[in-house]
Short mmCIF file of C-alpha atoms and ligand atoms in Angstrom, two decimals:
data_model
loop_
_atom_site.label_atom_id
_atom_site.label_comp_id
_atom_site.label_asym_id
_atom_site.label_seq_id
_atom_site.Cartn_x
_atom_site.Cartn_y
_atom_site.Cartn_z
CA MET N 29 -99.36 -27.63 19.49
CA THR N 30 -97.31 -28.59 16.44
CA ILE N 31 -93.66 -29.60 16.76
CA SER N 32 -92.54 -26.27 15.30
CA GLU N 33 -94.65 -24.38 17.83
CA LYS N 34 -93.14 -26.38 20.67
CA ILE N 35 -89.67 -25.50 19.48
CA LEU N 36 -90.52 -21.82 19.13
CA ASN N 37 -91.98 -21.73 22.64
CA LEU N 38 -88.92 -23.43 24.05
CA LEU N 39 -86.55 -21.03 22.29
CA HIS N 40 -88.65 -18.10 23.46
CA ASP N 41 -88.51 -19.25 27.10
CA LEU N 42 -84.74 -19.56 26.87
CA LYS N 43 -84.00 -16.41 24.91
CA THR N 44 -81.67 -15.01 27.59
CA PHE N 45 -79.23 -17.91 27.01
CA SER N 46 -76.87 -18.40 24.13
CA PHE N 47 -76.96 -22.04 22.95
CA THR N 48 -77.75 -24.45 20.12
CA LEU N 49 -80.82 -26.65 20.36
CA VAL N 50 -80.26 -30.24 19.24
CA ALA N 51 -83.70 -31.74 18.61
CA VAL N 52 -83.42 -35.41 19.55
CA SER N 53 -85.50 -37.22 16.95
CA LYS N 54 -84.64 -40.83 17.79
CA ASN N 55 -87.58 -43.21 17.46
CA HIS N 56 -89.60 -40.52 15.67
CA PRO N 57 -90.33 -40.67 11.94
CA ALA N 58 -88.86 -38.49 9.20
CA GLU N 59 -92.15 -36.55 8.99
CA ALA N 60 -91.68 -35.27 12.55
CA ILE N 61 -88.21 -34.04 11.62
CA LEU N 62 -89.60 -32.33 8.52
CA ASP N 63 -92.20 -30.52 10.65
CA ALA N 64 -89.42 -29.13 12.83
CA TYR N 65 -87.27 -28.39 9.78
CA LYS N 66 -90.02 -26.31 8.21
CA GLY N 67 -90.07 -24.20 11.36
CA GLY N 68 -86.36 -23.52 10.95
CA GLN N 69 -84.78 -26.23 13.12
CA ARG N 70 -81.53 -27.57 11.60
CA HIS N 71 -79.72 -29.52 14.33
CA PHE N 72 -81.02 -33.03 15.02
CA GLY N 73 -79.71 -35.75 17.32
CA GLU N 74 -79.91 -39.51 16.92
CA ASN N 75 -78.49 -42.35 19.01
CA LYS N 76 -78.40 -45.17 16.46
CA VAL N 77 -76.21 -45.26 13.35
CA GLN N 78 -78.66 -47.13 11.13
CA GLU N 79 -81.60 -44.89 12.00
CA MET N 80 -79.59 -41.70 11.55
CA SER N 81 -78.22 -42.80 8.17
CA ASP N 82 -81.67 -43.81 6.90
CA LYS N 83 -83.04 -40.42 7.87
CA GLN N 84 -80.04 -38.55 6.50
CA LEU N 85 -80.60 -40.13 3.08
CA ASN N 86 -84.22 -39.06 2.92
CA LEU N 87 -84.17 -35.60 4.45
CA PRO N 88 -82.80 -32.18 3.37
CA SER N 89 -79.02 -32.11 3.04
CA ASP N 90 -78.52 -28.98 5.13
CA ILE N 91 -79.60 -30.78 8.31
CA LYS N 92 -76.79 -31.02 10.85
CA TRP N 93 -76.73 -34.53 12.30
CA HIS N 94 -75.49 -35.08 15.84
CA MET N 95 -74.57 -38.59 17.03
CA ILE N 96 -75.45 -38.59 20.72
CA GLY N 97 -75.58 -42.33 21.49
CA HIS N 98 -72.92 -44.90 22.22
CA LEU N 99 -70.94 -45.46 19.01
CA GLN N 100 -69.34 -48.77 18.02
CA ARG N 101 -66.08 -48.55 16.12
CA ASN N 102 -67.27 -50.77 13.26
CA LYS N 103 -70.13 -48.37 12.54
CA VAL N 104 -68.17 -45.13 12.34
CA LYS N 105 -67.73 -45.54 8.57
CA TYR N 106 -71.46 -45.18 7.94
CA ILE N 107 -71.73 -41.73 9.48
CA ALA N 108 -68.25 -40.37 8.68
CA PRO N 109 -69.26 -38.80 5.34
CA TYR N 110 -71.90 -36.52 6.82
CA VAL N 111 -72.00 -36.39 10.63
CA HIS N 112 -71.83 -32.84 12.06
CA LEU N 113 -70.74 -33.61 15.63
CA ILE N 114 -70.15 -36.82 17.58
CA HIS N 115 -71.05 -36.20 21.24
CA SER N 116 -70.26 -39.64 22.58
CA VAL N 117 -66.51 -40.23 22.22
CA ASP N 118 -65.39 -42.30 25.19
CA SER N 119 -62.04 -43.85 24.20
CA LEU N 120 -58.87 -43.22 22.23
CA LYS N 121 -59.61 -46.36 20.19
CA LEU N 122 -62.90 -44.88 19.01
CA LEU N 123 -61.26 -41.54 18.29
CA LYS N 124 -58.60 -43.25 16.16
CA GLU N 125 -61.30 -44.96 14.14
CA ILE N 126 -63.16 -41.67 13.65
CA ASN N 127 -59.89 -40.07 12.54
CA LYS N 128 -59.27 -42.86 10.03
CA GLU N 129 -62.72 -42.60 8.49
CA ALA N 130 -62.60 -38.80 8.46
CA LYS N 131 -59.34 -38.98 6.52
CA LYS N 132 -60.91 -41.34 3.95
CA ASN N 133 -63.65 -38.77 3.48
CA GLU N 134 -61.12 -35.92 3.27
CA ARG N 135 -62.67 -34.04 6.14
CA THR N 136 -62.31 -33.23 9.81
CA ILE N 137 -64.92 -34.64 12.18
CA ASP N 138 -65.79 -32.58 15.25
CA CYS N 139 -66.14 -34.55 18.47
CA LEU N 140 -67.02 -34.11 22.12
CA LEU N 141 -65.55 -36.23 24.88
CA GLN N 142 -68.26 -37.86 26.98
CA ILE N 143 -67.66 -37.64 30.69
CA HIS N 144 -69.42 -39.89 33.17
CA ILE N 145 -70.77 -37.76 36.00
CA ALA N 146 -74.03 -39.54 36.88
CA ARG N 147 -74.44 -41.76 39.90
CA GLU N 148 -75.99 -44.52 37.80
CA GLU N 149 -73.65 -47.27 36.61
CA SER N 150 -75.39 -47.66 33.28
CA LYS N 151 -74.39 -44.41 31.60
CA PHE N 152 -71.45 -44.35 29.21
CA GLY N 153 -68.46 -42.03 29.32
CA MET N 154 -64.99 -41.63 30.76
CA ASP N 155 -63.97 -40.43 34.20
CA TRP N 156 -61.81 -37.29 34.54
CA MET N 157 -58.57 -39.25 34.79
CA GLU N 158 -59.26 -41.20 31.59
CA LEU N 159 -60.22 -38.04 29.78
CA GLU N 160 -57.06 -36.18 30.79
CA THR N 161 -54.90 -39.17 29.94
CA LEU N 162 -56.45 -39.30 26.48
CA LEU N 163 -55.73 -35.61 25.82
CA GLN N 164 -52.11 -36.03 26.93
CA THR N 165 -51.32 -39.22 25.01
CA GLU N 166 -48.71 -38.84 22.28
CA GLU N 167 -50.91 -40.75 19.86
CA PHE N 168 -53.74 -38.27 20.33
CA LYS N 169 -51.55 -35.48 18.97
CA THR N 170 -51.13 -37.38 15.69
CA LEU N 171 -54.88 -37.39 14.94
CA GLU N 172 -55.22 -34.67 12.34
CA ASN N 173 -58.70 -35.37 11.04
CA ILE N 174 -60.62 -34.94 14.28
CA CYS N 175 -61.17 -31.88 16.42
CA ILE N 176 -62.21 -32.01 20.07
CA LYS N 177 -64.79 -29.27 20.52
CA GLY N 178 -65.64 -29.85 24.18
CA LEU N 179 -67.45 -32.11 26.62
CA MET N 180 -70.73 -34.01 26.78
CA ALA N 181 -72.36 -35.18 29.98
CA MET N 182 -75.59 -36.65 31.33
CA ALA N 183 -76.62 -35.89 34.89
CA THR N 184 -78.03 -38.36 37.37
CA ASN N 185 -81.68 -39.14 36.73
CA THR N 186 -83.15 -37.64 39.91
CA ASP N 187 -85.74 -35.08 41.03
CA ASP N 188 -83.13 -33.55 43.33
CA ILE N 189 -82.07 -30.50 41.33
CA SER N 190 -79.16 -29.79 43.69
CA ILE N 191 -77.46 -33.04 42.64
CA VAL N 192 -77.97 -32.28 38.96
CA ARG N 193 -76.71 -28.71 39.38
CA ALA N 194 -73.58 -29.83 41.22
CA GLU N 195 -72.80 -32.35 38.48
CA PHE N 196 -73.20 -29.79 35.70
CA ARG N 197 -71.14 -27.25 37.64
CA GLN N 198 -68.33 -29.77 37.93
CA VAL N 199 -68.33 -30.19 34.16
CA LYS N 200 -68.06 -26.43 33.61
CA VAL N 201 -65.12 -26.12 36.02
CA HIS N 202 -63.22 -28.86 34.20
CA PHE N 203 -64.17 -27.41 30.82
CA ASP N 204 -62.65 -24.04 31.75
CA THR N 205 -59.45 -25.71 32.91
CA TYR N 206 -59.13 -27.83 29.77
CA LYS N 207 -59.79 -24.84 27.58
CA ASN N 208 -56.81 -23.12 29.18
CA CYS N 209 -54.55 -26.18 29.11
CA PHE N 210 -55.30 -27.80 25.78
CA ASN N 211 -56.66 -25.27 23.29
CA HIS N 212 -53.15 -24.59 21.97
CA MET N 213 -53.18 -28.07 20.40
CA PRO N 214 -54.12 -28.13 16.70
CA ASN N 215 -56.85 -30.74 17.17
CA VAL N 216 -58.39 -29.22 20.31
CA ASP N 217 -60.79 -26.29 20.37
CA PHE N 218 -62.87 -26.38 23.54
CA HIS N 219 -65.93 -24.20 23.11
CA GLU N 220 -68.98 -26.45 23.50
CA ILE N 221 -70.57 -28.12 26.51
CA SER N 222 -73.34 -30.56 25.62
CA MET N 223 -75.50 -31.04 28.70
CA GLY N 224 -79.19 -30.80 29.45
CA MET N 225 -82.15 -32.94 28.32
CA SER N 226 -85.93 -32.49 28.64
CA GLY N 227 -85.84 -32.84 32.41
CA ASP N 228 -82.87 -30.64 33.22
CA TYR N 229 -82.01 -28.27 30.34
CA LYS N 230 -82.80 -25.11 32.30
CA VAL N 231 -80.33 -26.05 35.04
CA ALA N 232 -77.78 -27.06 32.40
CA LEU N 233 -78.00 -23.67 30.68
CA GLU N 234 -77.67 -21.87 34.01
CA GLU N 235 -74.50 -23.87 34.61
CA GLY N 236 -72.95 -23.06 31.24
CA SER N 237 -74.25 -25.54 28.68
CA THR N 238 -73.97 -24.47 25.03
CA LEU N 239 -75.74 -27.44 23.41
CA ILE N 240 -78.96 -28.86 24.84
CA ARG N 241 -80.30 -32.20 23.62
CA ILE N 242 -84.08 -32.20 23.82
CA GLY N 243 -86.27 -35.10 22.73
CA SER N 244 -89.56 -35.74 24.49
CA SER N 245 -90.37 -32.08 25.28
CA ILE N 246 -90.46 -31.45 21.53
CA PHE N 247 -91.53 -34.69 19.88
CA GLY N 248 -93.57 -36.24 22.69
CA SER N 249 -92.83 -39.57 24.33
CA ARG N 250 -91.11 -42.25 22.31
CA ASN N 251 -92.72 -45.59 21.46
CA TYR N 252 -90.13 -48.35 21.76
C1 PLP R 321 -82.65 -39.58 24.26
C2 PLP R 321 -81.50 -38.71 24.64
C3 PLP R 321 -81.71 -37.35 24.91
C4 PLP R 321 -83.08 -36.68 24.92
O1 PLP R 321 -83.80 -37.10 26.04
P1 PLP R 321 -85.21 -36.43 26.41
O2 PLP R 321 -85.34 -36.71 27.85
O3 PLP R 321 -86.23 -37.11 25.58
O4 PLP R 321 -85.12 -34.99 26.12
C5 PLP R 321 -80.60 -36.59 25.20
N1 PLP R 321 -79.36 -37.12 25.23
C6 PLP R 321 -79.12 -38.41 24.98
C7 PLP R 321 -77.74 -38.93 25.02
C8 PLP R 321 -80.20 -39.25 24.68
O5 PLP R 321 -79.96 -40.55 24.43
#
């Protein structure tokens, strides 16, 4: 099967859900992205600034680039001119830097706040307290060139679907609360939940995900 066919099959299987597919192209060459692009795919996800910027330069300009990996403050400037959505915001400091660079580029950058829900230590993201504190900080209200569009989360890497489902459900409950509490703010517009990868996207969609980030199921396994 070609990459485009894999995407079409996936979309067909999931046609009862309403969502955006982010094709995670990290560690795959530009040609693989072009194959998907020719089949109509426009949203692509990368986890490294350098790799995303190299690809962005060489590929069609209507591709929507999603930064899904941990983002260092000193690298925000490289993606600020073109990035479509940053999924991995995990501190006010980072958000301030994104705001600064967005302003320089005379644009607003859409962001998701990454919440840590997995049992593993290694995954990035804030806990619920940190996230709520961020949204209620006076300084946050002054950031006019960013917009918080929702939450991003990664579930525990386990075969036990009940754990994964419970984690995703928790995200949806908080999302609904935040939408009610914070959407009146000018730089907050909760309407996206980014959760679900190759191993758990079906569960994520059942629990309310609106953005699934799929890599290996589309592009095959990555060679590091
Ligand atoms: C690599 C990656 C994905 C895609 O993972 P697959 O299991 O290959 O679908 C999704 N989200 C993030 C944050 C990633 O780093």
